[in-house]
Coordinates of C-alpha atoms (C1' of nucleotides) in Angstrom, one line a residue:
Chain A
M1 CA 107.7 59.6 107.9
T2 CA 107.7 62.7 105.4
G3 CA 110.3 63.3 102.7
D4 CA 112.0 60.2 101.3
V5 CA 115.5 59.6 102.2
L6 CA 116.1 58.8 98.7
R7 CA 114.9 61.7 97.0
L8 CA 117.4 62.7 94.5
T9 CA 117.9 66.5 94.0
E10 CA 114.9 67.7 96.2
L11 CA 113.7 68.9 92.9
P12 CA 115.1 72.0 91.6
P13 CA 114.1 74.9 93.8
L14 CA 111.6 77.2 92.5
R15 CA 112.9 80.2 90.6
R16 CA 110.1 82.3 92.7
D17 CA 111.1 81.0 95.7
Q18 CA 114.4 81.9 95.0
V19 CA 113.9 85.5 94.0
I20 CA 111.9 85.4 97.4
E21 CA 114.7 85.0 99.6
R22 CA 117.1 86.7 97.7
L23 CA 115.0 90.0 98.0
R24 CA 114.1 89.5 101.4
N25 CA 117.6 89.2 102.5
A26 CA 118.9 92.0 100.5
I27 CA 116.0 94.3 101.8
I28 CA 117.0 93.1 105.7
A29 CA 120.3 93.7 105.0
G30 CA 119.8 97.1 104.3
H31 CA 121.5 96.3 100.3
F32 CA 117.8 98.1 99.6
R33 CA 116.8 100.9 101.9
P34 CA 113.3 102.3 102.4
G35 CA 111.9 104.0 99.7
D36 CA 114.0 102.5 97.1
R37 CA 112.0 101.5 93.7
L38 CA 112.5 98.4 92.6
I39 CA 112.3 98.3 88.9
E40 CA 111.0 94.7 87.3
R41 CA 113.3 94.9 84.2
E42 CA 116.2 95.5 86.3
L43 CA 115.8 92.8 88.9
C44 CA 115.2 90.6 85.8
E45 CA 118.5 91.7 84.5
R46 CA 120.5 91.5 87.6
M47 CA 118.6 88.1 88.8
G48 CA 118.8 86.8 85.5
V49 CA 115.1 85.6 85.6
S50 CA 111.7 86.7 83.8
R51 CA 109.8 89.3 84.6
T52 CA 107.0 86.5 85.5
S53 CA 109.0 85.0 88.4
I54 CA 110.0 88.6 89.7
R55 CA 106.6 89.8 89.6
E56 CA 105.1 86.8 91.4
A57 CA 108.1 86.9 94.2
L58 CA 107.2 90.7 94.4
R59 CA 103.6 89.7 95.5
H60 CA 104.7 87.6 98.2
L61 CA 106.7 90.2 99.5
E62 CA 104.2 92.8 99.6
A63 CA 102.1 90.2 101.7
E64 CA 104.8 90.2 103.9
H65 CA 104.6 93.8 104.1
L66 CA 108.5 94.4 103.0
I67 CA 107.4 96.4 100.0
Q68 CA 104.7 98.4 98.8
V69 CA 103.2 98.9 95.7
E70 CA 101.2 101.9 94.6
P71 CA 99.0 100.9 91.6
R72 CA 101.1 101.7 88.5
R73 CA 104.0 103.1 90.2
G74 CA 105.2 100.0 91.4
P75 CA 107.2 98.5 94.4
V76 CA 109.4 100.4 96.7
V77 CA 110.9 99.1 99.8
S78 CA 108.6 99.8 102.7
R79 CA 109.1 102.6 104.7
V80 CA 107.6 102.3 108.2
T81 CA 106.2 104.7 110.3
R82 CA 107.0 106.2 113.4
K83 CA 103.2 103.9 114.8
Q84 CA 104.1 101.2 112.4
V85 CA 107.4 100.7 114.5
A86 CA 106.1 101.7 118.1
E87 CA 103.1 98.9 116.9
I88 CA 105.9 96.0 116.1
Y89 CA 107.8 96.2 119.1
E90 CA 104.5 95.9 121.0
V91 CA 103.4 93.0 119.4
R92 CA 106.9 91.4 119.3
A93 CA 107.1 92.0 123.2
L94 CA 103.9 90.2 123.8
L95 CA 104.6 87.2 121.3
E96 CA 108.7 86.9 122.7
A97 CA 107.4 87.3 126.3
A98 CA 105.0 84.1 125.6
L99 CA 107.9 82.5 123.8
V100 CA 110.4 83.0 126.7
R101 CA 107.8 82.0 129.1
R102 CA 107.4 78.6 127.6
F103 CA 110.9 78.2 126.9
A104 CA 112.0 78.7 130.7
E105 CA 108.8 76.4 131.7
T106 CA 109.4 73.5 129.4
A107 CA 112.6 73.6 127.6
S108 CA 115.0 70.6 127.9
E109 CA 118.0 71.1 130.4
N110 CA 120.4 70.5 127.1
D111 CA 118.4 73.5 125.4
I112 CA 119.1 75.5 128.1
T113 CA 122.5 74.9 128.4
E114 CA 123.0 75.6 124.5
L115 CA 121.0 78.7 125.0
R116 CA 123.7 79.9 127.8
R117 CA 126.5 79.2 125.4
I118 CA 125.0 81.2 123.0
Y119 CA 124.2 84.0 125.5
G120 CA 127.7 83.8 126.2
D121 CA 128.6 84.7 122.3
L122 CA 126.1 87.1 122.4
R123 CA 128.0 89.0 125.3
S124 CA 131.1 88.9 123.5
A125 CA 129.8 90.2 120.5
R126 CA 128.0 93.0 122.6
A127 CA 131.6 93.6 124.1
T128 CA 132.9 94.6 120.6
G129 CA 130.0 96.8 120.3
E130 CA 129.9 95.6 116.3
V131 CA 126.7 96.1 115.5
P132 CA 126.4 93.9 112.7
R133 CA 127.7 90.7 115.4
I134 CA 125.3 91.8 118.1
V135 CA 122.1 91.3 115.5
A136 CA 123.6 88.1 114.3
Q137 CA 124.0 86.5 117.6
T138 CA 120.6 88.2 119.5
T139 CA 118.7 86.2 116.1
R140 CA 120.8 83.6 117.2
F141 CA 119.6 83.8 120.9
T142 CA 115.9 84.2 119.9
E143 CA 115.9 81.7 117.1
H144 CA 117.3 79.3 119.5
M145 CA 114.4 79.2 121.6
M146 CA 112.5 79.5 118.6
G147 CA 113.3 75.7 117.5
A148 CA 113.0 74.4 121.3
I149 CA 109.8 75.2 121.9
E150 CA 108.3 74.3 118.5
H151 CA 105.7 77.1 118.3
E152 CA 105.6 77.4 114.2
L153 CA 103.4 80.5 114.3
I154 CA 105.0 82.8 116.9
G155 CA 108.2 81.9 115.2
D156 CA 107.0 82.8 112.3
M157 CA 105.2 86.0 113.3
L158 CA 108.0 87.5 115.1
R159 CA 110.5 86.5 111.9
K160 CA 108.4 88.8 110.1
L161 CA 108.1 91.4 112.4
A162 CA 111.9 91.3 112.7
A163 CA 112.3 91.7 109.0
R164 CA 109.9 94.9 109.0
I165 CA 112.0 97.0 111.6
S166 CA 115.6 95.4 110.4
V167 CA 116.7 99.1 109.9
V168 CA 115.7 100.8 112.8
R169 CA 116.4 98.0 115.2
T170 CA 120.1 97.9 113.9
L171 CA 120.1 101.9 114.7
A172 CA 118.7 101.3 117.9
I173 CA 121.3 99.3 119.2
A174 CA 123.7 102.1 119.0
V175 CA 121.6 104.4 121.2
P176 CA 123.9 106.0 123.5
G177 CA 124.0 104.0 126.7
R178 CA 121.1 101.4 125.6
L179 CA 123.9 99.3 125.3
E180 CA 124.5 98.7 128.8
E181 CA 121.1 98.9 129.8
S182 CA 119.9 96.1 127.5
G183 CA 123.1 93.9 128.7
R184 CA 121.6 94.3 132.3
E185 CA 118.2 93.6 131.2
L186 CA 119.1 90.6 129.1
A187 CA 121.3 89.2 131.9
V188 CA 118.3 89.2 134.2
V189 CA 116.5 87.3 131.5
M190 CA 119.0 84.5 131.4
D191 CA 118.8 84.2 135.0
A192 CA 115.5 84.1 135.0
I193 CA 115.5 81.2 132.1
E194 CA 117.8 79.2 134.3
R195 CA 115.9 79.4 137.1
R196 CA 112.7 78.2 135.1
D197 CA 111.3 81.4 136.2
G198 CA 108.9 81.6 133.6
E199 CA 107.0 84.4 134.6
L200 CA 110.0 86.4 135.6
A201 CA 111.6 85.7 132.3
A202 CA 108.4 87.1 130.5
R203 CA 108.4 90.1 132.5
S204 CA 111.8 91.0 132.1
L205 CA 112.4 90.6 128.5
T206 CA 108.9 92.3 128.1
T207 CA 111.0 95.0 129.7
Y208 CA 113.6 94.7 127.3
V209 CA 112.0 94.6 124.4
Q210 CA 110.1 97.6 125.3
N211 CA 113.1 99.4 126.4
A212 CA 114.2 98.6 122.9
G213 CA 111.6 100.0 121.5
E214 CA 111.6 103.2 123.3
A215 CA 115.7 103.6 121.9
A216 CA 114.2 102.5 118.4
L217 CA 111.6 105.6 118.2
R218 CA 114.1 107.7 119.8
R219 CA 116.4 107.0 116.6
F220 CA 113.4 107.2 114.7
D221 CA 112.8 110.8 115.9
E222 CA 116.4 111.8 115.4
N223 CA 116.3 110.6 111.6
E224 CA 112.9 112.6 110.8
Q225 CA 114.3 115.7 112.5
A226 CA 118.0 115.1 110.2
E227 CA 115.9 114.2 107.2
S228 CA 113.7 117.3 107.3
G229 CA 116.8 119.2 107.8
G230 CA 117.3 118.9 104.6
R231 CA 121.0 117.9 104.6
S232 CA 120.9 115.0 102.3
S233 CA 124.5 114.2 102.7
S234 CA 123.9 112.7 106.5
R235 CA 124.9 109.3 105.8
S236 CA 123.0 107.9 108.7
A237 CA 119.9 109.0 107.7
L238 CA 117.5 106.3 107.5
L239 CA 116.2 107.2 103.7
S240 CA 119.6 108.2 102.6
T241 CA 120.1 107.3 99.2
S242 CA 120.9 104.1 98.1
K243 CA 124.2 102.5 97.5
S244 CA 122.6 100.1 95.1
G245 CA 122.1 102.3 92.2
V246 CA 118.1 101.6 92.3
A247 CA 115.9 104.6 91.4
R248 CA 114.6 106.4 94.3
K249 CA 111.0 107.9 94.8
Chain B
M1 CA 97.1 112.9 105.7
T2 CA 97.5 109.6 103.9
G3 CA 95.5 109.6 100.6
D4 CA 94.5 112.3 98.5
V5 CA 91.1 113.4 99.0
L6 CA 90.8 115.0 95.7
R7 CA 91.5 111.7 93.8
L8 CA 89.5 111.2 90.7
T9 CA 88.4 107.6 90.4
E10 CA 90.5 106.2 93.0
L11 CA 92.1 104.6 89.8
P12 CA 90.5 101.3 88.3
P13 CA 91.4 98.8 91.0
L14 CA 93.9 96.2 90.1
R15 CA 92.6 93.1 88.6
R16 CA 95.0 91.1 91.1
D17 CA 93.7 92.8 94.0
Q18 CA 90.2 91.9 93.1
V19 CA 91.1 88.2 92.1
I20 CA 93.0 88.4 96.0
E21 CA 90.1 89.6 97.6
R22 CA 87.7 87.3 95.9
L23 CA 89.5 84.3 96.6
R24 CA 89.9 85.0 100.1
N25 CA 86.2 85.4 100.5
A26 CA 85.5 82.2 98.9
I27 CA 87.8 80.3 101.1
I28 CA 87.0 82.0 104.3
A29 CA 83.2 81.6 103.3
G30 CA 83.8 77.8 102.9
H31 CA 82.8 77.6 99.2
F32 CA 86.5 76.2 98.8
R33 CA 87.0 73.7 101.2
P34 CA 90.4 72.6 102.5
G35 CA 92.3 70.3 100.6
D36 CA 90.6 71.7 97.3
R37 CA 92.8 72.3 94.4
L38 CA 92.9 75.2 93.0
I39 CA 93.5 74.7 89.2
E40 CA 94.8 78.1 87.5
R41 CA 92.9 77.7 84.2
E42 CA 89.7 76.9 85.7
L43 CA 89.7 80.0 88.2
C44 CA 91.2 81.9 85.0
E45 CA 87.8 81.3 83.2
R46 CA 85.6 81.4 85.8
M47 CA 86.8 85.3 87.0
G48 CA 87.6 86.1 83.2
V49 CA 91.1 87.0 83.9
S50 CA 94.4 85.7 82.5
R51 CA 96.7 83.6 84.5
T52 CA 99.0 86.3 84.9
S53 CA 96.6 88.1 87.6
I54 CA 95.2 84.7 89.2
R55 CA 98.9 83.4 89.5
E56 CA 100.0 86.6 91.5
A57 CA 96.9 86.4 93.3
L58 CA 97.7 83.1 94.3
R59 CA 101.1 84.5 95.4
H60 CA 99.6 86.7 97.9
L61 CA 97.2 84.0 99.3
E62 CA 100.2 81.6 99.4
A63 CA 102.2 84.3 101.8
E64 CA 98.7 84.7 104.1
H65 CA 98.9 80.9 104.8
L66 CA 95.2 80.4 103.1
I67 CA 96.7 78.4 100.2
Q68 CA 99.7 75.8 100.2
V69 CA 101.5 75.1 97.1
E70 CA 103.7 71.6 96.6
P71 CA 105.8 72.4 93.8
R72 CA 104.4 71.4 90.3
R73 CA 101.3 70.1 91.9
G74 CA 100.2 73.4 92.3
P75 CA 98.0 75.5 95.0
V76 CA 95.5 73.8 97.3
V77 CA 93.4 75.4 99.6
S78 CA 95.5 74.7 103.3
R79 CA 94.4 72.4 105.6
V80 CA 95.1 73.3 108.8
T81 CA 96.8 70.7 111.4
R82 CA 95.6 70.3 115.1
K83 CA 99.2 71.6 116.4
Q84 CA 97.9 74.7 114.0
V85 CA 94.6 75.3 115.4
A86 CA 96.2 75.3 119.1
E87 CA 99.0 77.8 118.2
I88 CA 96.5 80.1 116.3
Y89 CA 93.8 80.0 119.3
E90 CA 96.6 80.6 121.6
V91 CA 98.3 83.6 119.7
R92 CA 94.7 85.0 119.2
A93 CA 94.3 84.8 122.9
L94 CA 97.1 87.0 123.7
L95 CA 96.2 89.5 120.9
E96 CA 92.7 89.6 121.5
A97 CA 93.5 90.1 125.4
A98 CA 95.8 93.4 124.7
L99 CA 93.3 94.5 122.3
V100 CA 90.3 94.4 124.8
R101 CA 92.7 95.7 127.4
R102 CA 93.7 98.8 125.2
F103 CA 89.7 99.4 124.2
A104 CA 88.5 99.1 128.0
E105 CA 91.1 101.4 129.1
T106 CA 91.2 103.7 126.2
A107 CA 88.2 103.5 124.1
S108 CA 85.7 106.8 123.9
E109 CA 82.6 106.4 125.6
N110 CA 80.7 106.8 122.4
D111 CA 82.8 103.3 121.0
I112 CA 81.5 101.9 124.4
T113 CA 77.9 102.4 123.8
E114 CA 78.5 101.2 120.1
L115 CA 79.8 98.0 121.4
R116 CA 77.2 97.4 123.9
R117 CA 74.9 98.1 121.0
I118 CA 76.7 95.3 118.8
Y119 CA 77.0 93.0 121.9
G120 CA 73.0 93.4 121.9
D121 CA 73.0 92.3 118.6
L122 CA 75.5 89.3 118.6
R123 CA 73.2 88.1 121.9
S124 CA 70.4 87.8 119.8
A125 CA 72.0 86.1 117.2
R126 CA 73.4 83.6 119.5
A127 CA 69.9 83.3 120.7
T128 CA 68.9 82.3 117.4
G129 CA 71.6 79.7 117.4
E130 CA 72.4 80.4 113.6
V131 CA 76.0 80.1 113.1
P132 CA 76.7 82.2 110.5
R133 CA 74.8 84.8 112.0
I134 CA 76.9 84.3 114.8
V135 CA 79.7 84.1 113.5
A136 CA 79.1 87.7 111.6
Q137 CA 78.1 89.3 114.5
T138 CA 81.1 88.2 116.6
T139 CA 83.2 89.3 114.0
R140 CA 81.7 93.2 114.1
F141 CA 82.4 92.8 117.8
T142 CA 86.0 92.4 117.2
E143 CA 86.0 94.4 114.3
H144 CA 84.5 97.5 116.1
M145 CA 86.9 97.3 118.9
M146 CA 89.7 97.0 116.5
G147 CA 88.6 100.5 114.6
A148 CA 88.5 102.0 117.6
I149 CA 91.7 101.4 119.4
E150 CA 93.7 101.9 115.9
H151 CA 96.4 99.3 116.2
E152 CA 96.7 98.4 112.8
L153 CA 99.1 95.6 113.3
I154 CA 96.8 93.9 115.9
G155 CA 94.2 94.3 113.9
D156 CA 95.8 92.8 110.7
M157 CA 97.1 89.7 112.4
L158 CA 94.0 89.0 114.0
R159 CA 92.0 89.2 110.6
K160 CA 94.7 87.0 108.9
L161 CA 94.5 84.0 112.0
A162 CA 90.5 84.4 111.7
A163 CA 90.5 83.6 107.9
R164 CA 92.8 80.6 108.5
I165 CA 90.4 79.3 111.2
S166 CA 87.3 80.2 109.6
V167 CA 86.0 76.5 109.1
V168 CA 87.0 75.2 112.4
R169 CA 85.9 78.2 114.2
T170 CA 82.4 77.7 112.6
L171 CA 82.0 74.2 114.0
A172 CA 83.3 74.9 117.3
I173 CA 80.2 77.4 117.7
A174 CA 77.9 74.3 117.7
V175 CA 79.9 72.4 120.4
P176 CA 77.3 71.4 122.5
G177 CA 76.6 73.4 125.7
R178 CA 79.6 75.7 124.2
L179 CA 77.5 78.4 123.2
E180 CA 75.8 78.8 126.8
E181 CA 79.1 78.7 128.4
S182 CA 80.6 81.3 125.8
G183 CA 77.5 83.2 126.6
R184 CA 78.6 83.8 130.0
E185 CA 81.8 84.6 129.5
L186 CA 81.5 87.1 126.8
A187 CA 78.9 88.8 129.4
V188 CA 82.0 88.7 131.8
V189 CA 84.1 90.6 129.2
M190 CA 81.3 93.2 128.5
D191 CA 81.1 93.9 131.9
A192 CA 84.3 94.5 132.5
I193 CA 85.0 96.6 129.6
E194 CA 82.0 99.0 130.7
R195 CA 83.7 99.0 134.2
R196 CA 86.7 100.1 132.1
D197 CA 88.4 97.0 133.8
G198 CA 91.0 96.3 131.3
E199 CA 92.9 93.8 133.5
L200 CA 89.8 91.8 134.2
A201 CA 88.6 92.1 130.6
A202 CA 91.5 90.5 129.3
R203 CA 92.0 87.7 131.6
S204 CA 88.1 87.1 131.2
L205 CA 88.5 87.3 127.2
T206 CA 91.5 85.1 127.5
T207 CA 89.6 82.6 129.0
Y208 CA 86.9 83.0 126.7
V209 CA 89.7 82.1 123.6
Q210 CA 91.1 79.8 125.3
N211 CA 87.8 77.7 126.1
A212 CA 86.9 78.4 122.1
G213 CA 90.4 76.9 121.4
E214 CA 89.4 73.8 123.2
A215 CA 86.0 73.3 121.9
A216 CA 87.9 73.9 118.4
L217 CA 90.3 71.1 118.8
R218 CA 87.3 69.0 120.2
R219 CA 85.7 69.7 117.1
F220 CA 88.9 68.6 115.2
D221 CA 89.4 65.7 116.8
E222 CA 85.7 64.3 115.8
N223 CA 86.6 65.2 112.5
E224 CA 89.5 63.3 112.3
Q225 CA 88.1 60.5 113.6
A226 CA 84.8 60.6 111.4
E227 CA 87.3 61.0 108.3
S228 CA 89.4 58.0 109.4
G229 CA 86.1 56.0 109.8
G230 CA 86.1 56.7 106.1
R231 CA 82.2 57.0 106.0
S232 CA 82.8 59.9 103.4
S233 CA 79.2 60.4 103.2
S234 CA 79.5 62.4 106.9
R235 CA 78.6 65.9 105.3
S236 CA 80.1 67.4 108.2
A237 CA 83.5 66.4 107.5
L238 CA 85.7 69.2 107.6
L239 CA 87.4 67.9 104.2
S240 CA 84.5 66.6 102.8
T241 CA 84.1 66.6 98.9
S242 CA 84.0 70.0 97.9
K243 CA 80.5 71.3 96.5
S244 CA 82.4 73.7 94.4
G245 CA 83.1 71.3 91.6
V246 CA 87.1 71.7 92.1
A247 CA 89.4 68.7 91.8
R248 CA 90.6 67.4 95.4
K249 CA 93.8 65.9 96.1
Chain C
dT1 C1' 113.9 134.1 86.3
dG2 C1' 110.3 130.9 87.3
dC3 C1' 105.7 128.7 86.5
dC4 C1' 103.0 125.7 82.8
dG5 C1' 101.5 122.6 79.7
dT6 C1' 103.2 119.6 76.1
dC7 C1' 105.4 115.4 74.5
dA8 C1' 108.4 111.6 74.6
dT9 C1' 110.0 107.9 77.5
dC10 C1' 109.7 104.9 81.5
dT11 C1' 107.5 101.3 84.0
dT12 C1' 103.3 98.7 85.4
dG13 C1' 99.3 95.9 84.6
dT14 C1' 97.8 92.5 82.2
dA15 C1' 96.9 89.1 78.3
dT16 C1' 98.9 85.5 75.1
dG17 C1' 101.1 81.8 73.4
dA18 C1' 104.6 78.5 74.1
dC19 C1' 107.0 74.6 76.2
dA20 C1' 109.7 71.7 79.1
dG21 C1' 108.9 68.3 82.6
dC22 C1' 106.4 66.8 87.1
dA23 C1' 102.4 64.1 88.4
dG24 C1' 98.5 61.3 88.6
dT25 C1' 95.8 57.9 85.6
dC26 C1' 94.6 54.2 83.4
dA27 C1' 95.1 50.7 80.5
dA28 C1' 97.7 46.6 78.7
dG29 C1' 100.6 43.0 80.0
dA30 C1' 102.8 39.6 83.3
Chain D
dT1 C1' 96.5 41.4 91.3
dC2 C1' 100.5 44.0 90.8
dT3 C1' 103.8 46.0 87.6
dT4 C1' 105.0 48.8 83.5
dG5 C1' 104.5 52.4 80.6
dA6 C1' 101.9 55.3 77.7
dC7 C1' 98.9 59.5 78.3
dT8 C1' 97.1 63.4 80.1
dG9 C1' 97.0 67.4 83.0
dC10 C1' 98.9 71.2 85.1
dT11 C1' 102.5 74.1 87.2
dG12 C1' 106.7 76.7 86.2
dT13 C1' 108.9 79.8 83.6
dC14 C1' 110.1 82.5 79.5
dA15 C1' 109.0 85.9 75.6
dT16 C1' 106.2 89.5 73.7
dA17 C1' 103.1 92.8 73.3
dC18 C1' 100.6 96.6 73.9
dA19 C1' 97.0 100.0 76.9
dA20 C1' 98.0 103.6 80.1
dG21 C1' 99.7 105.8 84.2
dA22 C1' 103.4 108.5 86.0
dT23 C1' 108.0 111.0 85.3
dG24 C1' 110.8 114.0 83.4
dA25 C1' 112.7 117.0 79.7
dC26 C1' 111.6 121.6 77.2
dG27 C1' 110.4 125.3 75.3
dG28 C1' 106.9 129.0 75.8
dC29 C1' 104.8 132.6 78.2
dA30 C1' 104.6 135.9 82.2

DNA sequence: TGCCGTCATCTTGTATGACAGCAGTCAAGA
DNA sequence: TCTTGACTGCTGTCATACAAGATGACGGCA
């Protein structure tokens, strides 16, 4: 119905969209870090496109809150404030609870089986303690549910929120003791889903996200301290000097 | 804490931001209508700015989903699908419920008094049946709560969602019988707030939004029918020819 | 030694001009 | 009436240019 099967090249993808995507990924992956300035010319050279495309892409990322632009100073990778972190986790809890409730209640058996499989991978990842793998599998877990319930908006919002807290989130996973705790919480969620208990799934997932949020805030505070401590050699600092060669504030 | 009080001229506002604002308002106000093409040159001339600024503004609005861009065809004021309307009302219900719950539980007495005052204005507006006034007062009502609880994120999201459904929302208000029904629902909400019953406030507001959503969907369906009926003279059609002189699909 | 004002330099914000190439239109032709 | 091809309209990108704010270096002064 939509999209012609015989379509040739799908049309060359727009440069600006590619730029958006790559910059977004770079930020999420932590290649650029909060506070890094994004200098247009540099980006032009690195990506081999004109300033026009770069700037248009930047406007898009700005709207997503991934970068902030102070007039005449140019774009800077967003730093999130403590309050913002708290708010994001709060809203994420709401949306994800709605997501999981609906999934538990309406997903097909296949979707649930598949989720169980992903959950298995997630557990193995968690067992290794390798943070990047854990993040990846957790994303897959959520992403699968989003795909299944076909709620464009919730999916969209959750993805955007996740992007904004990618840094803190990564740090939060490694909070001592949190991995075990969250493991138990997730088990309850998975269990509720399999029993098709949407209400319980939603409630337990809310708890999970709330606790994750608290862990994130704890990390956040530690980081603030470390920063005001001035020991800029502290490599774990959220806002430490970028390795990407980009100027900083 | 944020923003320097001593700042001189606040700096001349950026052109692109002004463009964003004006276009957004124009869309929300219905001056441009869903499906209208936004032709860059035209916008340049009308607003007296260069294509550069226009295009950057468009990228921003695109990220807000207020416009959609089909590659090489350019921007078009977003048409919302039925599904999107449903999803938006769903999420709006979630967020607004959280908002009102928190307001009921934590707002100062002054804030509540003020809300009651606004509620009074809202009631008078509703009594007249003048849709634009009703919309304005309803917005004030929500906006007041958003200001009081200081939850940037929820406020931001609700505003963006509201923008996306501004057209449908306007139509929905005039659904026969809905005005009375919603009046009663709102009364319950206001009452719950004054009694500081966050739970009840949230629940009743959820009902209110859900019903509003159903009304909106009903209107939406009527519109679709009217449209496929082909009688393009039907002036109430959601997608009728724009009066703004802008080309259409 | 430490603070201040000045100047050179870097960057952004915005405007212009150009141009290739997709899209939609319309008239000529079958 | 349907098909084809030429024509025109716009978008997507690039290259340039330039004023003005932001930054950083430097030398003078206390």
